[in-house]
Each structure stands twice: as structure tokens, then as C-alpha cells.
Short mmCIF file of C-alpha atoms in Angstrom, two decimals:
data_model
loop_
_atom_site.label_atom_id
_atom_site.label_comp_id
_atom_site.label_asym_id
_atom_site.label_seq_id
_atom_site.Cartn_x
_atom_site.Cartn_y
_atom_site.Cartn_z
CA MET A 160 32.57 150.93 114.03
CA THR A 161 35.57 151.88 111.88
CA PRO A 162 38.88 151.06 113.64
CA LEU A 163 40.85 154.12 114.69
CA LEU A 164 43.98 154.87 112.70
CA THR A 165 45.62 157.22 115.19
CA ASP A 166 46.17 157.02 118.93
CA ARG A 167 45.51 160.70 119.69
CA THR A 168 47.07 160.44 123.16
CA ALA A 169 50.30 159.07 121.70
CA LEU A 170 50.26 161.71 118.95
CA ALA A 171 49.92 164.51 121.52
CA ARG A 172 52.77 162.99 123.52
CA ASN A 173 54.98 162.77 120.43
CA ARG A 174 54.30 166.40 119.53
CA ALA A 175 55.01 167.61 123.07
CA ARG A 176 58.31 165.70 123.04
CA ALA A 177 59.21 167.22 119.68
CA LEU A 178 58.98 170.74 121.09
CA ARG A 179 61.96 170.09 123.40
CA ASP A 180 64.30 170.07 120.39
CA PRO A 181 62.12 170.62 117.32
CA ALA A 182 62.91 169.96 113.66
CA LEU A 183 60.01 171.76 112.00
CA PHE A 184 61.52 172.36 108.57
CA LEU A 185 58.62 170.61 106.80
CA GLN A 186 56.15 172.77 108.71
CA GLU A 187 58.15 175.85 107.69
CA GLU A 188 58.23 174.71 104.08
CA ALA A 189 54.46 174.19 104.10
CA ALA A 190 53.95 177.66 105.55
CA ALA A 191 56.18 179.21 102.88
CA GLU A 192 54.21 177.34 100.21
CA VAL A 193 50.95 178.74 101.57
CA GLU A 194 52.37 182.27 101.58
CA GLU A 195 53.34 181.90 97.94
CA ARG A 196 49.96 180.52 96.92
CA LEU A 197 48.07 183.24 98.77
CA SER A 198 50.18 185.89 97.04
CA GLU A 199 48.83 184.59 93.73
CA VAL A 200 45.19 184.95 94.81
CA ASN A 201 43.77 188.37 94.00
CA ARG A 202 42.04 188.74 97.34
CA ARG A 203 42.67 190.04 100.84
CA PHE A 204 41.66 187.58 103.55
CA THR A 205 40.47 189.22 106.74
CA ALA A 206 39.21 186.28 108.82
CA PRO A 207 41.67 183.37 108.49
CA ALA A 208 41.85 180.23 110.62
CA VAL A 209 44.68 177.68 110.82
CA VAL A 210 44.29 174.10 112.00
CA THR A 211 47.72 173.14 113.32
CA ALA A 212 49.64 171.37 116.07
CA PHE A 213 52.48 173.90 115.79
CA PRO A 214 51.05 177.43 116.07
CA GLN A 215 54.53 178.97 116.46
CA VAL A 216 55.10 178.31 112.74
CA TRP A 217 51.90 180.04 111.60
CA GLN A 218 51.25 182.91 114.01
CA PRO A 219 54.09 185.13 112.66
CA ARG A 220 52.83 184.62 109.10
CA LEU A 221 49.13 185.16 109.76
CA PRO A 222 48.86 187.53 112.75
CA GLY A 223 45.37 187.52 114.15
CA ALA A 224 44.41 184.20 112.59
CA ARG A 225 42.35 181.85 114.73
CA ILE A 226 44.60 178.91 115.68
CA VAL A 227 42.76 175.62 116.13
CA PRO A 228 44.14 172.23 117.27
CA ASP A 229 43.59 169.33 114.86
CA ASP A 230 41.24 167.48 117.21
CA ASP A 231 38.61 165.12 115.82
CA THR A 232 36.10 167.94 116.34
CA LEU A 233 37.52 171.27 115.19
CA GLU A 234 36.76 174.41 117.20
CA LEU A 235 35.55 176.34 114.16
CA GLU A 236 32.37 178.38 113.95
CA PRO A 237 30.16 177.89 110.88
CA ALA A 238 30.62 180.46 108.09
CA ALA A 239 33.04 182.51 110.20
CA HIS A 240 36.18 182.51 108.01
CA ASP A 241 37.16 183.53 104.49
CA LEU A 242 40.31 181.34 104.65
CA VAL A 243 40.89 178.02 106.42
CA ILE A 244 44.29 176.31 106.34
CA HIS A 245 44.62 172.72 107.55
CA ALA A 246 48.36 172.64 108.17
CA MET A 247 50.33 169.38 108.00
CA ALA A 248 48.02 167.39 110.24
CA LEU A 249 45.39 165.85 107.98
CA HIS A 250 47.46 162.68 107.44
CA TRP A 251 46.90 161.82 111.13
CA ALA A 252 43.12 162.32 110.98
CA ASN A 253 40.93 159.38 111.92
CA ASP A 254 38.23 160.85 109.66
CA PRO A 255 39.85 162.99 106.95
CA VAL A 256 36.58 163.61 105.10
CA GLY A 257 35.01 164.73 108.37
CA GLN A 258 37.87 167.18 108.89
CA LEU A 259 37.38 168.57 105.37
CA VAL A 260 33.63 168.93 105.89
CA GLN A 261 34.21 170.84 109.12
CA CYS A 262 36.62 173.17 107.33
CA ARG A 263 34.17 173.75 104.49
CA ARG A 264 31.36 174.55 106.91
CA ALA A 265 33.61 177.06 108.68
CA LEU A 266 34.07 179.01 105.44
CA LYS A 267 31.97 181.91 104.28
CA PRO A 268 30.57 181.53 100.73
CA ASP A 269 33.43 181.72 98.22
CA GLY A 270 35.97 181.21 101.02
CA LEU A 271 39.26 179.44 100.32
CA PHE A 272 40.51 176.18 101.84
CA LEU A 273 44.15 175.10 101.72
CA GLY A 274 45.09 171.74 103.18
CA LEU A 275 48.67 170.53 103.39
CA LEU A 276 49.58 167.00 104.42
CA LEU A 277 52.18 164.33 103.92
CA GLY A 278 51.41 162.14 100.90
CA GLY A 279 51.80 158.50 99.96
CA ARG A 280 55.34 158.76 98.57
CA THR A 281 56.66 160.03 101.90
CA LEU A 282 59.37 157.81 103.45
CA SER A 283 59.08 155.26 100.66
CA GLU A 284 62.70 154.19 101.23
CA LEU A 285 62.18 153.64 104.97
CA ARG A 286 58.99 151.67 104.40
CA VAL A 287 60.76 149.24 102.09
CA ALA A 288 63.74 148.81 104.40
CA LEU A 289 61.65 148.39 107.56
CA ALA A 290 59.28 145.87 105.96
CA GLY A 291 62.13 143.74 104.65
CA ALA A 292 64.04 143.96 107.92
CA GLU A 293 61.08 143.06 110.10
CA ALA A 294 60.15 140.10 107.90
CA ALA A 295 63.75 138.85 108.12
CA VAL A 296 64.19 139.42 111.87
CA THR A 297 60.74 138.56 113.27
CA GLY A 298 59.03 136.65 110.44
CA GLY A 299 56.14 139.13 110.32
CA LEU A 300 55.11 142.76 109.86
CA SER A 301 53.71 145.35 112.26
CA PRO A 302 52.36 148.89 111.71
CA ARG A 303 55.40 151.18 111.92
CA VAL A 304 54.94 153.92 109.31
CA LEU A 305 51.69 155.85 108.91
CA PRO A 306 49.75 154.89 105.75
CA MET A 307 49.30 158.09 103.76
CA ALA A 308 46.85 158.96 101.01
CA GLU A 309 47.76 159.10 97.33
CA ILE A 310 47.24 162.36 95.48
CA ARG A 311 44.85 160.73 92.98
CA ASP A 312 42.41 159.97 95.83
CA LEU A 313 42.54 163.31 97.63
CA GLY A 314 40.83 165.37 94.94
CA GLY A 315 37.86 163.04 95.30
CA LEU A 316 37.81 163.64 99.07
CA LEU A 317 37.52 167.39 98.44
CA GLN A 318 34.50 166.77 96.22
CA ARG A 319 32.92 164.48 98.80
CA ALA A 320 33.37 167.21 101.40
CA GLY A 321 31.44 169.65 99.20
CA PHE A 322 34.22 171.92 97.94
CA ALA A 323 33.96 173.67 94.60
CA LEU A 324 36.84 173.84 92.10
CA PRO A 325 38.93 171.15 93.88
CA VAL A 326 42.62 170.78 93.05
CA ALA A 327 45.30 168.49 94.48
CA ASP A 328 48.98 168.85 93.66
CA SER A 329 52.25 167.97 95.39
CA LEU A 330 55.86 168.94 95.99
CA MET A 331 58.65 166.44 96.56
CA ARG A 332 61.56 167.01 98.91
CA GLU A 333 64.64 164.83 99.38
CA VAL A 334 66.51 165.10 102.69
CA ARG A 335 69.91 163.53 103.40
CA TYR A 336 70.74 161.79 106.68
CA ARG A 337 73.81 160.11 108.15
CA ASP A 338 71.93 156.86 108.75
CA THR A 339 68.49 155.47 109.59
CA LEU A 340 68.82 156.29 113.29
CA HIS A 341 69.47 159.93 112.35
CA LEU A 342 66.33 159.86 110.19
CA MET A 343 64.23 158.33 112.97
CA ARG A 344 65.47 160.89 115.50
CA ASP A 345 64.47 163.64 113.06
CA LEU A 346 60.99 162.13 112.67
CA ARG A 347 60.60 162.25 116.45
CA ALA A 348 61.75 165.89 116.45
CA MET A 349 59.06 166.63 113.84
CA GLY A 350 56.38 165.05 116.03
CA GLU A 351 55.92 162.41 113.32
CA GLY A 352 56.88 159.34 115.34
CA ASN A 353 54.71 156.23 115.35
CA ALA A 354 51.32 157.08 116.87
CA LEU A 355 49.32 154.38 115.11
CA GLU A 356 46.59 152.82 117.20
CA ALA A 357 47.65 149.34 116.02
CA ARG A 358 51.39 149.85 116.70
CA LEU A 359 53.41 147.43 118.80
CA ARG A 360 53.47 148.52 122.44
CA ARG A 361 56.80 146.88 123.29
CA PRO A 362 60.38 147.95 122.41
CA SER A 363 61.78 146.70 119.10
CA ARG A 364 64.82 144.47 118.96
CA ARG A 365 68.15 146.10 118.14
CA ALA A 366 68.63 143.59 115.34
CA LEU A 367 65.66 145.16 113.54
CA PHE A 368 67.37 148.54 113.28
CA ALA A 369 70.67 147.03 112.17
CA GLU A 370 68.86 145.08 109.45
CA THR A 371 66.93 148.21 108.40
CA GLU A 372 70.19 150.09 108.01
CA ALA A 373 71.64 147.30 105.89
CA ARG A 374 68.58 147.20 103.62
CA TYR A 375 68.04 150.95 103.24
CA PRO A 376 68.09 151.95 99.55
CA SER A 377 69.01 155.25 97.90
CA ARG A 378 72.40 155.70 99.51
CA ALA A 379 74.70 158.42 98.17
CA GLY A 380 78.22 158.12 99.54
CA ASP A 381 78.03 158.23 103.33
CA ARG A 382 74.44 159.56 103.33
CA ILE A 383 70.99 158.11 102.84
CA SER A 384 68.09 159.94 101.21
CA ALA A 385 64.57 160.24 102.59
CA THR A 386 61.67 161.38 100.41
CA PHE A 387 58.91 163.62 101.73
CA GLU A 388 55.83 164.41 99.65
CA ILE A 389 53.77 167.43 100.68
CA ILE A 390 50.33 167.40 99.08
CA CYS A 391 48.41 170.66 98.80
CA LEU A 392 44.63 170.55 98.56
CA THR A 393 42.76 173.61 97.31
CA GLY A 394 39.02 174.10 97.31
CA TRP A 395 36.43 176.87 97.57
CA SER A 396 33.25 177.12 99.52
CA PRO A 397 30.49 177.08 96.88
CA HIS A 398 29.15 180.42 95.65
CA GLU A 399 26.94 181.37 92.70
CA SER A 400 29.67 183.61 91.22
CA GLN A 401 32.05 180.69 90.67
CA GLN A 402 32.65 179.16 87.27
CA LYS A 403 30.55 176.06 86.76
CA PRO A 404 30.87 173.22 84.24
CA LEU A 405 28.23 173.09 81.51
CA ARG A 406 25.35 170.72 82.03
CA PRO A 407 25.59 167.51 79.97
CA GLY A 408 23.86 168.08 76.62
CA SER A 409 23.93 171.89 76.86
CA ALA A 410 26.67 172.41 74.24
CA VAL A 411 25.47 174.17 71.08
CA GLN A 412 27.96 172.28 68.87
CA SER A 413 29.01 168.63 69.06
CA LEU A 414 32.66 167.64 69.39
CA ALA A 415 32.50 165.96 65.97
CA GLU A 416 31.23 169.18 64.37
CA ALA A 417 33.96 171.23 66.05
CA LEU A 418 36.67 168.84 64.85
CA GLU A 419 35.27 168.83 61.31
CA ALA A 420 35.22 172.63 61.24
CA ALA A 421 38.79 172.77 62.46
CA ARG A 422 39.84 170.27 59.78
CA LYS A 423 38.25 172.32 57.02
CA ASP A 424 39.89 175.51 58.30
CA ALA A 425 43.25 173.78 58.14
CA ILE A 426 42.88 172.81 54.43
CA PRO A 427 44.66 175.42 52.20
CA LYS A 428 42.27 177.21 49.83
CA GLY A 429 43.07 177.41 46.12
CA ASP A 430 43.24 180.60 44.07
CA GLY A 431 39.73 179.86 42.85
#
């Protein structure tokens, strides 16, 4: 059996705690990005669904959309939606391909999927500082920051899940903080605190946080910088009307012939 990545009970607890004094600016940015992308699609979506832990961000933007928690099994009916958005939760999934498959099955033919999640370059500065600090203070390493997927791998996951026309791209955001404790408090207010199944279950030593602060890179004056990468996955439920790649061997002209023709066209002709 594959070991679980996420302690879902701890994740739910972290998210509930975040709602007391939330910092949902990344959720808001993801929602604004979706709005912009949908405005560029020449289609009106009438049966959307949103997979999210923070419905208050999405309900004003998509009134009437079905809101679904990001549980291991999604409460989505097969072929019921023309748009499914998986909103800033896929990085916590124990089975990300399974989540994508469920979303694809919930789409009508030629329905659109948009998935937004934190990517592998997120919190790169904190990862480096924490790893060095923990090695120095304790002589070892423990799981403290969620491992996140790289963009080059996520397009392949869309294909494995059965999506047509898969695309993965990303946006980078840099946020300034007073210090590492300010950053960690903000992560808790986002609901992005440590919910790893393999995390330490005892309090960390104060010396660890002091050493992390001392080792933190990318300092500008009296502020530190934290990088967040939001990856956007786009795919379509297969339909016969969609553009398809040519079958291997079906071209009527070889690449060599095309290049030779282009070369001849480029040669200036004489007066004859």
C-alpha cells in the first residue's frame, strides 16, 4: 500500500484554524486567474463545479456553482458539469491522478478542467533554510514542508487522467515578510501549515527557528522574500470535434521534402 502523504485530519484542523484570521490572498489570486482565463474562452459555462476548501472565495465569482470539498473521493456526478475547477488543493492530494480522473469523469464531453495548485518552486527559500538549520541543530532532517510537483511532470498527469489538449503553465509570486516567524504565521493563516502524515508529532526546539532565521536567503533590507509558484493545469474532456494530432506516417510530404522546397523558394531567381 502506498504511504499516505497527507494527514487529512490535521489538514482539516489547519484549515479550520485558518478561518479565524484568514490570509487567503493566494486563493484570491488563483480565483482572479481563473476569471481571466475563462474570459478568453469563447463559451458560456452553465454547469460549473469547484473543488475547494475555501468556498467563500469562489461562490461570489461563480454563483450557482456546485462546491465540493477536496476529499479523497469527490462528490461529483459523472458527466454532470461543463466546467470543473480544482482550486488550490491538489498539492495536498494523496492520489493526485485519482483526483484528476474524478474531475474528468465529472465533465460532459468537451468540458473544461482547470486545476490550480502550488508548484515545486514554492517556498524554496524556506526549504533551504529549514533543512540547513535542522541538520545543524538536530543532526537530521524531518518532513516539514510539503513536497510539491514540478510543472514538467504535471502535464503528463493530465494525459494519464485522460484529458485532451493538456497544458501546464505557472505564475510566480514573491511576497515580503518581516522574518521567518511572520512567514510561518501567514502559512498557518492560509491553511498551509504542516499536515504531512510523516511529520514530527512533538514541538520543535526554539533553537531551530533561530537557526532558520539566520540561514534564510533572499533578504532585502529588513525583509525576507518568499516565493510562491501557482501552477495552472488545463485540459478538456475528449470529444470528436477537438483537434487531433495526425497519425504517425499520415503526412503527405516528408520533413526533408518540405525543407528542400523551402530552401529552393529562398534562392533568388535570375532574369533568365
